[in-house]
CSV table of C-alpha atoms in Angstrom, one decimal:
chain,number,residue,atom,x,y,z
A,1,UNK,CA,-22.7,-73.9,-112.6
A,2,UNK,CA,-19.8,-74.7,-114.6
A,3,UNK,CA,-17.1,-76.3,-112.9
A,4,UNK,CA,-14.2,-75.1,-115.6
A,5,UNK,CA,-11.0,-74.7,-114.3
A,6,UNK,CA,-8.6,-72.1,-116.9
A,7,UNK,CA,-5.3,-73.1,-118.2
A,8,UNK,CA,-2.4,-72.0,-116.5
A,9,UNK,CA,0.7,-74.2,-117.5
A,10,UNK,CA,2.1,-73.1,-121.1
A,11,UNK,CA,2.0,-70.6,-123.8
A,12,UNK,CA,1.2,-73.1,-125.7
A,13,UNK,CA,-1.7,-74.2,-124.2
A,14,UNK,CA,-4.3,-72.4,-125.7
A,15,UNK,CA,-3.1,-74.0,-128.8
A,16,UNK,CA,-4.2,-77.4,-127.3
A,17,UNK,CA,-6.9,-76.2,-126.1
A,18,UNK,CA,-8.3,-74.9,-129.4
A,19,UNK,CA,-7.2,-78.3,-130.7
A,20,UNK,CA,-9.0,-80.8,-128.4
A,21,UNK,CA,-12.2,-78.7,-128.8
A,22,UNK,CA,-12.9,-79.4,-132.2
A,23,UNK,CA,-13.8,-83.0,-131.6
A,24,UNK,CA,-14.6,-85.3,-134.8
A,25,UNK,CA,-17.7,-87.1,-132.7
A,26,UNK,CA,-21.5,-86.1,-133.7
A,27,UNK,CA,-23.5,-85.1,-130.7
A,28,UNK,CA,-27.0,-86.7,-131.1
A,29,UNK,CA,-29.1,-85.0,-128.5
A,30,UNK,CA,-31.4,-88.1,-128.8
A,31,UNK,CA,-29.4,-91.2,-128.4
A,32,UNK,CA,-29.9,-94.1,-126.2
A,33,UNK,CA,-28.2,-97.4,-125.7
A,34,UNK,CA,-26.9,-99.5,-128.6
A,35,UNK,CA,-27.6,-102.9,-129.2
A,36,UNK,CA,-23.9,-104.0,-130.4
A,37,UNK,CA,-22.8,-106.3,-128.2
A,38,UNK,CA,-19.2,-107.7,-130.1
A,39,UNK,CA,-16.4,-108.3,-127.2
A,40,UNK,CA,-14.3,-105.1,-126.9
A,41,UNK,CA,-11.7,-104.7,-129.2
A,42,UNK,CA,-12.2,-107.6,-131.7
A,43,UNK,CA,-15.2,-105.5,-133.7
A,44,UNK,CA,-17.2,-102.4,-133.9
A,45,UNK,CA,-18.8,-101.4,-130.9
A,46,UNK,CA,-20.5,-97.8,-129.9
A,47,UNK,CA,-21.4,-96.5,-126.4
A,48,UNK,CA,-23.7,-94.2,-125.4
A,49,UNK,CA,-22.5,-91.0,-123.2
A,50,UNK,CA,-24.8,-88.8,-121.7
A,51,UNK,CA,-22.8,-85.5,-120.3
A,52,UNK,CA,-23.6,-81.9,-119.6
A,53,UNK,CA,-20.8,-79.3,-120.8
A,54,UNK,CA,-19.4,-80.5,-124.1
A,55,UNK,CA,-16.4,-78.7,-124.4
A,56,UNK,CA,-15.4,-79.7,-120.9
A,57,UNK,CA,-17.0,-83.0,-119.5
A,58,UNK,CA,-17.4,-84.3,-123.3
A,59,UNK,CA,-14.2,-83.6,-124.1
A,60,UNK,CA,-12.4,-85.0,-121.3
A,61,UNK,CA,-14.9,-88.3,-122.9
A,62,UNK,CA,-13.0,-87.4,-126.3
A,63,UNK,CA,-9.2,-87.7,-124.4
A,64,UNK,CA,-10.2,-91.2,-122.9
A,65,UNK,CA,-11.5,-92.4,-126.1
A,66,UNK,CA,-8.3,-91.8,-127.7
A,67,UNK,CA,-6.2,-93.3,-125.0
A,68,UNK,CA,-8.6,-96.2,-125.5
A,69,UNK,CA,-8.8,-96.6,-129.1
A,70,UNK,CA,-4.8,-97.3,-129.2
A,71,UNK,CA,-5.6,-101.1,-127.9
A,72,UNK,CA,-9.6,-101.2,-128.5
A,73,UNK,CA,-9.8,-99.9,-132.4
A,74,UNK,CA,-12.9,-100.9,-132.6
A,75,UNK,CA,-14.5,-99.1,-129.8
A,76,UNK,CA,-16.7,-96.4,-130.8
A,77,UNK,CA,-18.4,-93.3,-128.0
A,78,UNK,CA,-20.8,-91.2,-129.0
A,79,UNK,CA,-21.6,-88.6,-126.7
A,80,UNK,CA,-24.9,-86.9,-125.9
A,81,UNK,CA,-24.9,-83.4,-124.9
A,82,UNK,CA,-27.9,-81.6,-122.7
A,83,UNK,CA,-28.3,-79.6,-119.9
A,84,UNK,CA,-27.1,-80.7,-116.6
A,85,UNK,CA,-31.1,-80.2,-115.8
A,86,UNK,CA,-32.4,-82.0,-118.8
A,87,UNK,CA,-30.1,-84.8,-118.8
A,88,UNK,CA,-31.5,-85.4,-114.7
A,89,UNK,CA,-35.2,-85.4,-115.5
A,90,UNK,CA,-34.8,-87.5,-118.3
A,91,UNK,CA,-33.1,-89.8,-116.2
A,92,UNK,CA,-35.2,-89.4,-113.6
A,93,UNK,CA,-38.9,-89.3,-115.5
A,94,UNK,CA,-37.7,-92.7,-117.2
A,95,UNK,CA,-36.1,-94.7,-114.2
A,96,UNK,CA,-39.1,-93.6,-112.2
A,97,UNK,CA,-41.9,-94.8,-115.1
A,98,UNK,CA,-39.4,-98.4,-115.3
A,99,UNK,CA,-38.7,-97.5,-119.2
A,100,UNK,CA,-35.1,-98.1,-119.9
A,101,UNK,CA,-35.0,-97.9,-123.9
A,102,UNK,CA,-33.5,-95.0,-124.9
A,103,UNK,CA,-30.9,-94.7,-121.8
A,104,UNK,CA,-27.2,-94.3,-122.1
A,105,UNK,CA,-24.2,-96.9,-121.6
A,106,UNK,CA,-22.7,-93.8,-119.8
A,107,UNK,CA,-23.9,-91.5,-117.3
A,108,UNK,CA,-22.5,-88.1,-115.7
A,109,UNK,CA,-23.8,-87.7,-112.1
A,110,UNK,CA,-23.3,-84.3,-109.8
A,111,UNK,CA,-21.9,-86.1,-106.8
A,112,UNK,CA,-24.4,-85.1,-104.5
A,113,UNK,CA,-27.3,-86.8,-106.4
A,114,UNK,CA,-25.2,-90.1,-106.5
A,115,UNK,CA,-26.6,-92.0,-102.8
A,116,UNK,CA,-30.0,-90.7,-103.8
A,117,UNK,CA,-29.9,-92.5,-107.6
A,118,UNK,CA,-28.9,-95.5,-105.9
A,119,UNK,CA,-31.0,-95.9,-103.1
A,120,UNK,CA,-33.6,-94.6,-105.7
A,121,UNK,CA,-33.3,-97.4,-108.4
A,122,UNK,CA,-31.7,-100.0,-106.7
A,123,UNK,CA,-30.4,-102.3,-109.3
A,124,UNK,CA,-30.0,-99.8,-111.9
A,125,UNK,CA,-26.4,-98.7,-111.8
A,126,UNK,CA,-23.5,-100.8,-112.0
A,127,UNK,CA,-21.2,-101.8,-109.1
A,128,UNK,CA,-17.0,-100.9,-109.7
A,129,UNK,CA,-15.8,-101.9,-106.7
A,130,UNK,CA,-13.3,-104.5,-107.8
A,131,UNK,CA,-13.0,-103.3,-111.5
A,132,UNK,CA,-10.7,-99.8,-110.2
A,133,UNK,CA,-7.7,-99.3,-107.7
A,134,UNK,CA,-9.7,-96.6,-105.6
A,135,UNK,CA,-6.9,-96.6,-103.2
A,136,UNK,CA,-5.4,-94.3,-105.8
A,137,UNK,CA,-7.8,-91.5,-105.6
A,138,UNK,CA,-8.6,-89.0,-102.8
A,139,UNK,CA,-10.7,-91.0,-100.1
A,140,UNK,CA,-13.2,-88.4,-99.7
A,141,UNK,CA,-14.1,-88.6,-103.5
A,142,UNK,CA,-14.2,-92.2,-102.7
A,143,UNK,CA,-17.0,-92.1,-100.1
A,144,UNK,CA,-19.4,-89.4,-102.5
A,145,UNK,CA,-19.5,-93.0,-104.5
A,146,UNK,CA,-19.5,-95.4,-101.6
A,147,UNK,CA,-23.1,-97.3,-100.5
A,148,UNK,CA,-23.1,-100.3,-98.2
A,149,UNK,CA,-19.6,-100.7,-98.8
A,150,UNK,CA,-20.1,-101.0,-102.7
A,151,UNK,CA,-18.5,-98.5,-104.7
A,152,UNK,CA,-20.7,-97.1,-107.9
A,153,UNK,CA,-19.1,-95.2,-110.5
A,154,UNK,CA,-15.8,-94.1,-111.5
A,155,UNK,CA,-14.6,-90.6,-110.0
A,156,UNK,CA,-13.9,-87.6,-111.6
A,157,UNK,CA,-13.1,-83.8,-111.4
A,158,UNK,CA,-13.1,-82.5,-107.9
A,159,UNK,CA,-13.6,-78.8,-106.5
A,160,UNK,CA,-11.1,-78.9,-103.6
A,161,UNK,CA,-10.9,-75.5,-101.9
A,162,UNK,CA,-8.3,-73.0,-101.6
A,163,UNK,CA,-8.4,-69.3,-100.4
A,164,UNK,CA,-7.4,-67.6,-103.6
A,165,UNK,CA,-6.1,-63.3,-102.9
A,166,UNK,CA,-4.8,-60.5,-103.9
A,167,UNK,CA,-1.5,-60.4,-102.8
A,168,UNK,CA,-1.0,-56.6,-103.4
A,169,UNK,CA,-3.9,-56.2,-100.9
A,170,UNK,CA,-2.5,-58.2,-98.4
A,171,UNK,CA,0.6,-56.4,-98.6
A,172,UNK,CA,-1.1,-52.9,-98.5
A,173,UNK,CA,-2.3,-54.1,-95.0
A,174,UNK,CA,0.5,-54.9,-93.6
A,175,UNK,CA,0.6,-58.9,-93.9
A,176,UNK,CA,2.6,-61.7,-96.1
A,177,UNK,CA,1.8,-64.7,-97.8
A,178,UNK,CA,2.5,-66.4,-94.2
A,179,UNK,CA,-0.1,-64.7,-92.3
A,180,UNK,CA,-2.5,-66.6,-94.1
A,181,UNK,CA,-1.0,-70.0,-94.5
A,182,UNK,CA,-3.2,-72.3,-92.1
A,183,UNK,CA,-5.3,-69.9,-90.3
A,184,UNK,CA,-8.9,-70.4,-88.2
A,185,UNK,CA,-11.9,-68.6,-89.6
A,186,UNK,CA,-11.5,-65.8,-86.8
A,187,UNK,CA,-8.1,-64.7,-87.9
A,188,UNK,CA,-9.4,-64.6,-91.3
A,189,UNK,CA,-11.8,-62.2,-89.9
A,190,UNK,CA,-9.2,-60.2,-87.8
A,191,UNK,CA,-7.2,-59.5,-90.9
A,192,UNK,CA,-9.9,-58.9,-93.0
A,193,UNK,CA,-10.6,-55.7,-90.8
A,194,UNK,CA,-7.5,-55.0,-91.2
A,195,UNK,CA,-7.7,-55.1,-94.9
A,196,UNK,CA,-11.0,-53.5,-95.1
A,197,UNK,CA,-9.5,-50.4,-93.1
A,198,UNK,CA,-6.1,-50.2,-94.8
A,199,UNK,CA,-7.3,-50.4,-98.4
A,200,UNK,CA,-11.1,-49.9,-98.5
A,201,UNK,CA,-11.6,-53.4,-99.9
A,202,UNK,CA,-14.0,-56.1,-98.5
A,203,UNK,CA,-12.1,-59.0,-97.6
A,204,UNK,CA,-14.8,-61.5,-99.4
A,205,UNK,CA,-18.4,-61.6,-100.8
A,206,UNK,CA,-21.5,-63.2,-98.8
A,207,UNK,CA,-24.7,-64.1,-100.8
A,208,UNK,CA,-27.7,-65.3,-98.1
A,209,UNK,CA,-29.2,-67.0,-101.1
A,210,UNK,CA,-26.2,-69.1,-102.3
A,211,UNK,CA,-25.1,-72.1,-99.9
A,212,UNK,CA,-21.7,-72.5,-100.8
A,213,UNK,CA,-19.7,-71.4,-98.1
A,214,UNK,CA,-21.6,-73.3,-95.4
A,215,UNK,CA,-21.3,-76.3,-97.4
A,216,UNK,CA,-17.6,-75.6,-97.5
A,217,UNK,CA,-17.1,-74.9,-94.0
A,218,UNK,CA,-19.1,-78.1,-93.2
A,219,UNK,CA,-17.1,-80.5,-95.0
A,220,UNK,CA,-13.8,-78.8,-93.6
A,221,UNK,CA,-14.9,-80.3,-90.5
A,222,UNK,CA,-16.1,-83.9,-91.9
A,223,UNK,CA,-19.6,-83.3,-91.6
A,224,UNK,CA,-22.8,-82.4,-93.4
A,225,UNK,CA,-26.1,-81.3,-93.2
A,226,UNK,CA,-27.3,-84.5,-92.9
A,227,UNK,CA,-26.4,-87.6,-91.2
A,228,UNK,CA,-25.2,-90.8,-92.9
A,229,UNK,CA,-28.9,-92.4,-92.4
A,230,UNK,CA,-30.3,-89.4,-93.9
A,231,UNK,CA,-31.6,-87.3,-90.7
A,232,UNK,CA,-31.4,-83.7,-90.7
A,233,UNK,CA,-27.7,-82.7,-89.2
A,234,UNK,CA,-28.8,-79.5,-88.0
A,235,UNK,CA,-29.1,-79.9,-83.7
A,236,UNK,CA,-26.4,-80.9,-81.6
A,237,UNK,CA,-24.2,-80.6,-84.4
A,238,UNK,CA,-20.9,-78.6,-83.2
A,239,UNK,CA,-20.0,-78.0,-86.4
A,240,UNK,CA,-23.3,-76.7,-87.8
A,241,UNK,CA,-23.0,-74.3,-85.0
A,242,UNK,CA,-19.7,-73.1,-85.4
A,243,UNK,CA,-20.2,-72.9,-88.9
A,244,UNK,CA,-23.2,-70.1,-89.0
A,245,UNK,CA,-21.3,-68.8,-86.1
A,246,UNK,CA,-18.5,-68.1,-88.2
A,247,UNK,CA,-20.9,-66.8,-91.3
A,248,UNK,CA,-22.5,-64.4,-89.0
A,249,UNK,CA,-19.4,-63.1,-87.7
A,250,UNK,CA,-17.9,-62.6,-90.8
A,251,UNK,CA,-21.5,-60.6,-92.0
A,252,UNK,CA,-21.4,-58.2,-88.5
A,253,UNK,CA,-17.7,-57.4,-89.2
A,254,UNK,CA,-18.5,-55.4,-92.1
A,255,UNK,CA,-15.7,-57.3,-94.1
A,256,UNK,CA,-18.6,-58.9,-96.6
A,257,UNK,CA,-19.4,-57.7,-100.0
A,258,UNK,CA,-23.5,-58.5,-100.1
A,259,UNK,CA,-24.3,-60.1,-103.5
A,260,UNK,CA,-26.7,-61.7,-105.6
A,261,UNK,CA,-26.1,-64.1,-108.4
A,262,UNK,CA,-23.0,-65.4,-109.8
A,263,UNK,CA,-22.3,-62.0,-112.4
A,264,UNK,CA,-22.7,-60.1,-109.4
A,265,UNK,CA,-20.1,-62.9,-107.6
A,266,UNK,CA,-17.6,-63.0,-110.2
A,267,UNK,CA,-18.0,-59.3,-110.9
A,268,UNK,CA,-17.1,-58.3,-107.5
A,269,UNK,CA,-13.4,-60.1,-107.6
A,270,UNK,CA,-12.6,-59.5,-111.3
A,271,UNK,CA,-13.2,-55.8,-110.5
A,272,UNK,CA,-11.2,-55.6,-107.7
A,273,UNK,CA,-13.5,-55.0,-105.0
A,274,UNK,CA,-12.2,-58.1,-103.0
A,275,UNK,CA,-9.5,-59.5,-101.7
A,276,UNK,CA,-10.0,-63.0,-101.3
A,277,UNK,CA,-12.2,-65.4,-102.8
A,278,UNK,CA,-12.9,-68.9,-100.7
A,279,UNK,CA,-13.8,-71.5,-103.5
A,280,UNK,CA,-12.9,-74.5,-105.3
A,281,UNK,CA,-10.3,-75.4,-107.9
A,282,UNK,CA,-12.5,-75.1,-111.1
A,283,UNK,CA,-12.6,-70.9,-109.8
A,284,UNK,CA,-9.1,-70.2,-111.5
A,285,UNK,CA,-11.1,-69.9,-115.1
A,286,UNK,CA,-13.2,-66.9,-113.5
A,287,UNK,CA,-10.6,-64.9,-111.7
A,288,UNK,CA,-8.3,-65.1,-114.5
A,289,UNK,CA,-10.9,-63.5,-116.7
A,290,UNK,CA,-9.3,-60.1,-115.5
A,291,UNK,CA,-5.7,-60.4,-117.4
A,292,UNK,CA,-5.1,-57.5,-116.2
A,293,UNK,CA,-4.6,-58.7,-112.5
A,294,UNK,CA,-1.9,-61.2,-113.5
A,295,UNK,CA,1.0,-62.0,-111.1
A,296,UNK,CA,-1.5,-60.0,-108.3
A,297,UNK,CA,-2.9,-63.2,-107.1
A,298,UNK,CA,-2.2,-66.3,-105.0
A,299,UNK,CA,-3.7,-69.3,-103.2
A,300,UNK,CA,-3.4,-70.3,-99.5
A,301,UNK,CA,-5.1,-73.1,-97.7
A,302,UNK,CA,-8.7,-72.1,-96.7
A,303,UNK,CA,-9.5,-71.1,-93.0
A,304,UNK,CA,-10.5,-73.7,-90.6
A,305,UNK,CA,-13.2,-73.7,-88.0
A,306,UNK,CA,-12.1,-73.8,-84.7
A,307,UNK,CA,-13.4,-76.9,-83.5
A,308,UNK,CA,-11.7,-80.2,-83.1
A,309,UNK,CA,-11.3,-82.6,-86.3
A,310,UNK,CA,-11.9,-79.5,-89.0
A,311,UNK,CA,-8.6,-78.8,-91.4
A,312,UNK,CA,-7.8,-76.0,-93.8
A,313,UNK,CA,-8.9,-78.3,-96.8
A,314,UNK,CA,-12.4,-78.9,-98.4
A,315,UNK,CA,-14.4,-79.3,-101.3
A,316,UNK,CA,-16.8,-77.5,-103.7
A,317,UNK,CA,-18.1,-79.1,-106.7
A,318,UNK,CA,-17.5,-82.6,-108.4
A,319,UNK,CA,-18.7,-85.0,-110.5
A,320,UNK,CA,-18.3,-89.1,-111.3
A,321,UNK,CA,-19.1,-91.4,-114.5
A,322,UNK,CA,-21.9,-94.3,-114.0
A,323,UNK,CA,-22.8,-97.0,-116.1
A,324,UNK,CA,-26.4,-98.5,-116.3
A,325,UNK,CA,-26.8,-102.0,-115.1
A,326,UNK,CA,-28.9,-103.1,-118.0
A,327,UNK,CA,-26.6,-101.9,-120.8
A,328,UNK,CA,-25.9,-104.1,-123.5
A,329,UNK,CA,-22.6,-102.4,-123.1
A,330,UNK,CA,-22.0,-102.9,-119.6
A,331,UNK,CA,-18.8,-104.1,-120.0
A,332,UNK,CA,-17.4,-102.6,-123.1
A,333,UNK,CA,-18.4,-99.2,-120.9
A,334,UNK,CA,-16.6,-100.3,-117.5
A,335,UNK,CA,-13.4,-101.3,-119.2
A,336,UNK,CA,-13.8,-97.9,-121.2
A,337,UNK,CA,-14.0,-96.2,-117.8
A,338,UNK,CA,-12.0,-98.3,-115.4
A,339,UNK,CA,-9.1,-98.1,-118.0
A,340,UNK,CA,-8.5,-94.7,-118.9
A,341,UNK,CA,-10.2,-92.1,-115.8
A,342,UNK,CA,-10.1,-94.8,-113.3
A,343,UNK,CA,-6.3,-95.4,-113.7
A,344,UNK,CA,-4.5,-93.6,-116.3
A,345,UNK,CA,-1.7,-90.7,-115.3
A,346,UNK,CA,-1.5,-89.8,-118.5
A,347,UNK,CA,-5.6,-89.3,-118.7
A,348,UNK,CA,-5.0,-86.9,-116.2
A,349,UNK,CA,-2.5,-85.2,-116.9
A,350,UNK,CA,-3.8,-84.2,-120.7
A,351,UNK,CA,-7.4,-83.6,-119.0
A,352,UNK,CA,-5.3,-80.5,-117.1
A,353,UNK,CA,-3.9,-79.2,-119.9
A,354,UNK,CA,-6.1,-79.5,-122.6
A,355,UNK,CA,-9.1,-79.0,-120.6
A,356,UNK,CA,-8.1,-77.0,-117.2
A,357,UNK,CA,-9.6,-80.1,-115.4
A,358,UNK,CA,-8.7,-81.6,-112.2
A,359,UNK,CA,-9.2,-84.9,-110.9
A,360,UNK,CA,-8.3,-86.8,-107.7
A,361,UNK,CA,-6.3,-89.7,-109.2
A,362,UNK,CA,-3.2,-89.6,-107.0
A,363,UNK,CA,-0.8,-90.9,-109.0
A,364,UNK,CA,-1.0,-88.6,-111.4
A,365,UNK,CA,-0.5,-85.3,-109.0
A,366,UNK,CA,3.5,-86.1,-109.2
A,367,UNK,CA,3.6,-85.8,-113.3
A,368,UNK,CA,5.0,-82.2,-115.1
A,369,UNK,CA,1.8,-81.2,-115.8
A,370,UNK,CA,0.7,-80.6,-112.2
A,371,UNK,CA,4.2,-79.3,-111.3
A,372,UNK,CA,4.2,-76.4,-113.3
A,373,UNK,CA,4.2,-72.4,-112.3
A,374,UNK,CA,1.8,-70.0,-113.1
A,375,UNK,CA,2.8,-66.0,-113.8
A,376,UNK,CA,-1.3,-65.1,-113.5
A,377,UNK,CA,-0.3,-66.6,-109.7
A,378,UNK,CA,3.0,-65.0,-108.9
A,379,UNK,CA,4.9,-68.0,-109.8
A,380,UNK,CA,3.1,-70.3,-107.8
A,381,UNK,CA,2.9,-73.9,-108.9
A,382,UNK,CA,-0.5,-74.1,-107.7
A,383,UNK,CA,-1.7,-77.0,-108.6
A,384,UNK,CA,0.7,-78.5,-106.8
A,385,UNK,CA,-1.1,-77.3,-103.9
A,386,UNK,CA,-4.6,-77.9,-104.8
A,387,UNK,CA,-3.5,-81.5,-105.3
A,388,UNK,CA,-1.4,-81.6,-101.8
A,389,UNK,CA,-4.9,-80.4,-100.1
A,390,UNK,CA,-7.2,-82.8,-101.7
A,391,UNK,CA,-5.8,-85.3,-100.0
A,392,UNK,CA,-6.5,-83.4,-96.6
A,393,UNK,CA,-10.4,-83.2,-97.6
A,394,UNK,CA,-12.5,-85.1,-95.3
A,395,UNK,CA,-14.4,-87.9,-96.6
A,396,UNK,CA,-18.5,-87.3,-95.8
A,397,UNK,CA,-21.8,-89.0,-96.9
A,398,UNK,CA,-23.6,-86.6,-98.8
A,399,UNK,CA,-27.0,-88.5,-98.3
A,400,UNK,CA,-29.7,-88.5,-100.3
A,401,UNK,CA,-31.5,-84.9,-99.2
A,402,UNK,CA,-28.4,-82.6,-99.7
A,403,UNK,CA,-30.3,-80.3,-101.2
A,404,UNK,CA,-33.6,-80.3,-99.3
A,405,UNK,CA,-31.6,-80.0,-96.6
A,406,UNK,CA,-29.8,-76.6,-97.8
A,407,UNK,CA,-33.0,-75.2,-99.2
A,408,UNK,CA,-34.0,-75.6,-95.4
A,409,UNK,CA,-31.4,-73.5,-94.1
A,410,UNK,CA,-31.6,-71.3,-96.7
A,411,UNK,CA,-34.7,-70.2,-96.1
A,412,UNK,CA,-33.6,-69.3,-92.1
A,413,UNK,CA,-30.0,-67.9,-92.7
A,414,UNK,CA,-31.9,-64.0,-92.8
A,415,UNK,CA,-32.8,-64.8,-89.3
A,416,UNK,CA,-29.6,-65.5,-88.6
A,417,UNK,CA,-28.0,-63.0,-89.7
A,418,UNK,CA,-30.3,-60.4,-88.5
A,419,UNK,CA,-29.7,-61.5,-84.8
A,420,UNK,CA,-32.2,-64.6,-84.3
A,421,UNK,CA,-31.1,-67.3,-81.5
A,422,UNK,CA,-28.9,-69.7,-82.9
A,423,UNK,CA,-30.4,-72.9,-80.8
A,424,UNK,CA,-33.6,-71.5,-82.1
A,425,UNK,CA,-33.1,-71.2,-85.9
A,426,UNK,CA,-30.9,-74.9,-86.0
A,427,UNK,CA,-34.5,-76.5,-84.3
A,428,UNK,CA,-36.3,-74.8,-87.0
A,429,UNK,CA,-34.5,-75.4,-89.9
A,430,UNK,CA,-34.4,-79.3,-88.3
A,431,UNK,CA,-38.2,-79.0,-88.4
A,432,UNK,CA,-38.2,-77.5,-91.7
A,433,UNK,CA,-36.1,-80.6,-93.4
A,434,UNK,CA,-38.1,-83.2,-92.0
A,435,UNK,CA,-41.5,-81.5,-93.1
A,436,UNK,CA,-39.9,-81.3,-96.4
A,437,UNK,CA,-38.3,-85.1,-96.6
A,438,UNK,CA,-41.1,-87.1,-94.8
């Protein structure tokens, strides 16, 4: 899935935008480490990226390199583009066989396959710990990099939840923006009868086949499906059982659009069948595919579960740079890295506008470019929020089996939902992810 967030800030955005995209690198879908290995900045020296998304992730890679360039002019990126998929079993097929030609300076990992690289190929990725201020970023983004107190990887765009919806909905059925500032998971279901009664419209879509809103749900109470030593997370876990608690609810008070697959996702909000859509950050670029539902939309906090510790504020999404160990760049690609998405504002704040893109470096939540309004949003300056409640996001460990573990659940949630004891399905799902992992 692509994690793209729109532009909202300017007019003149889209002329950026257009801009940045036409980058002057080459994309060599074959490239591998160089062998230069002059100090930085006092000759010519290339390193390797290997990214998914070229317009987005690559070019956010284009921004840095510019930043960079103005005291390194002889620092050279060249930037791989594949597949999220391809890029991962190439990495994984040659780490796993012990070849290392032909591997990348650079790296772009999905944040839940970061603990499981590392504990993977120990050795094999390098350690940032003292080369980046991570006391400027969002902790929880923090902890997705943290193992054994060693921090791998510099962070990078976040998915941190809001409740995006249709205010003229709202207001059809009797509510106002306030009703749904800071509400628990019951009210949210409460006025989405409401909502479905007054206007006709379901108050938000359910998939059986697509994990996302557990996950959110999960982390909005600090935990995960999985424990920190990687044991299923599924029994005696109050917030695993208030979580598909709260999905069956919401699925038996009729408030649930049923669908499959993302057209069928994005289709149901940008034809107005919904009223809310629970989802992270990078969501904007879809629901503002329907211009013609500008200045009919805002963004409240998401619901909370009602159990003690969870917070209207999660996440959905990420990703973070690595560098390999072994590189004959390894330090020409840390100071890249370190210096430009690991502590530059004005990194940041050009990766928003010119890219939609949204990161959890604090310091640069305070600049103009996060500050501004959007007409698509009523006015709202809703990034401005998005950054307040990424710093509300609790931190978790995302283990190693993140996605064994969902596929485990997934596979039980239709027995859930069609009435099947809830002690009963947690112990078999628990029994399911420890046939799977052992």
């Amino acid at each position: 899935m692509k994690k793209r967030v729109s532009l909202l800030l300017l007019g003149t955005v889209t002329a950026s935008l257009l801009a940045a995209c036409g980058s002057s690198e080459t994309t060599n879908t074959s490239g591998g480490t160089s062998n230069t290995t002059e100090p930085v900045g006092e000759a010519k020296q290339k390193v390797v990226a290997w990214a998914w998304d070229r317009a987005f992730n690559g070019g956010a890679l284009d921004i840095a390199k510019e930043l960079y360039a103005k005291d390194h002019p002889g620092f050279e990126l060249e930037i791989v583009d594949m597949a999220k998929v391809d890029l991962e079993q190439k990495l994984n097929t040659n780490l796993a066989s012990g070849v290392k030609g032909g591997l990348p300076d650079i790296l772009l990992v999905n944040d839940p396959n970061i603990q499981k690289y590392v504990a993977s190929y120990p050795g094999t990725f390098a350690e940032f710990t003292n080369k980046v201020d991570f006391s400027k970023f969002s902790p929880f983004k923090v902890d997705a990099l943290t193992v054994d107190n060693k921090v791998y990887g510099v962070p990078f765009d976040i998915g941190v939840t809001g409740m995006f919806y249709r205010s003229d909905y709202i207001e059809q059925a009797g509510f106002k923006a306030a009703d749904l500032e800071n509400i628990t998971w019951d009210r949210f279901i409460e006025i989405g009868k409401v909502v479905k009664e007054k206007t006709g419209k379901y108050m938000i879509t359910m998939n059986p086949n697509d994990e996302s809103l557990t996950s959110i749900l999960l982390q909005s109470a600090g935990s995960w499906y999985i424990t920190p030593d990687n044991k299923g997370n599924f029994v005696d876990n109050p917030a695993m059982t208030e979580t598909l608690r709260v999905y069956k609810a919401i699925a038996d008070a009729g408030i649930a659009k049923p669908v499959t697959g993302w057209s069928e996702y994005v289709g149901s909000f940008n034809s107005g069948d919904v009223a809310t859509v629970v989802s992270g950050v990078w969501q904007v670029t879809g629901i503002m595919e329907a211009k013609d539902q500008s200045g009919k939309w805002k963004v409240a906090p998401i619901p909370k579960l009602n159990i003690d510790g969870a917070v209207n504020a999660s996440n959905e999404g990420g990703s973070s740079w690595f560098v390999l160990e072994g590189s004959a760049n390894k330090e020409a690609a840390m100071d890249f890295l370190a210096t430009t998405i690991g502590g530059s504002s004005e990194f940041y704040e050009r990766f928003l506008k010119e890219k939609g893109g949204v990161g959890s470096y604090i310091p640069a939540f305070s600049s103009e470019a996060y500050s501004q309004t959007s007409d698509f949003f009523g006015g709202q300056a809703i990034y401005t929020d998005f950054t307040k409640w990424s710093k509300e996001v609790p931190g978790i460990s995302l283990g190693m089996y993140t996605q064994e573990a969902k596929d485990s659940l997934k596979n039980e949630l239709p027995n859930i939902l069609n009435g099947a004891d809830l002690a009963k399905s947690l112990a078999n799902i628990q029994k399911l992810f420890e046939q799977q992992v052992q």
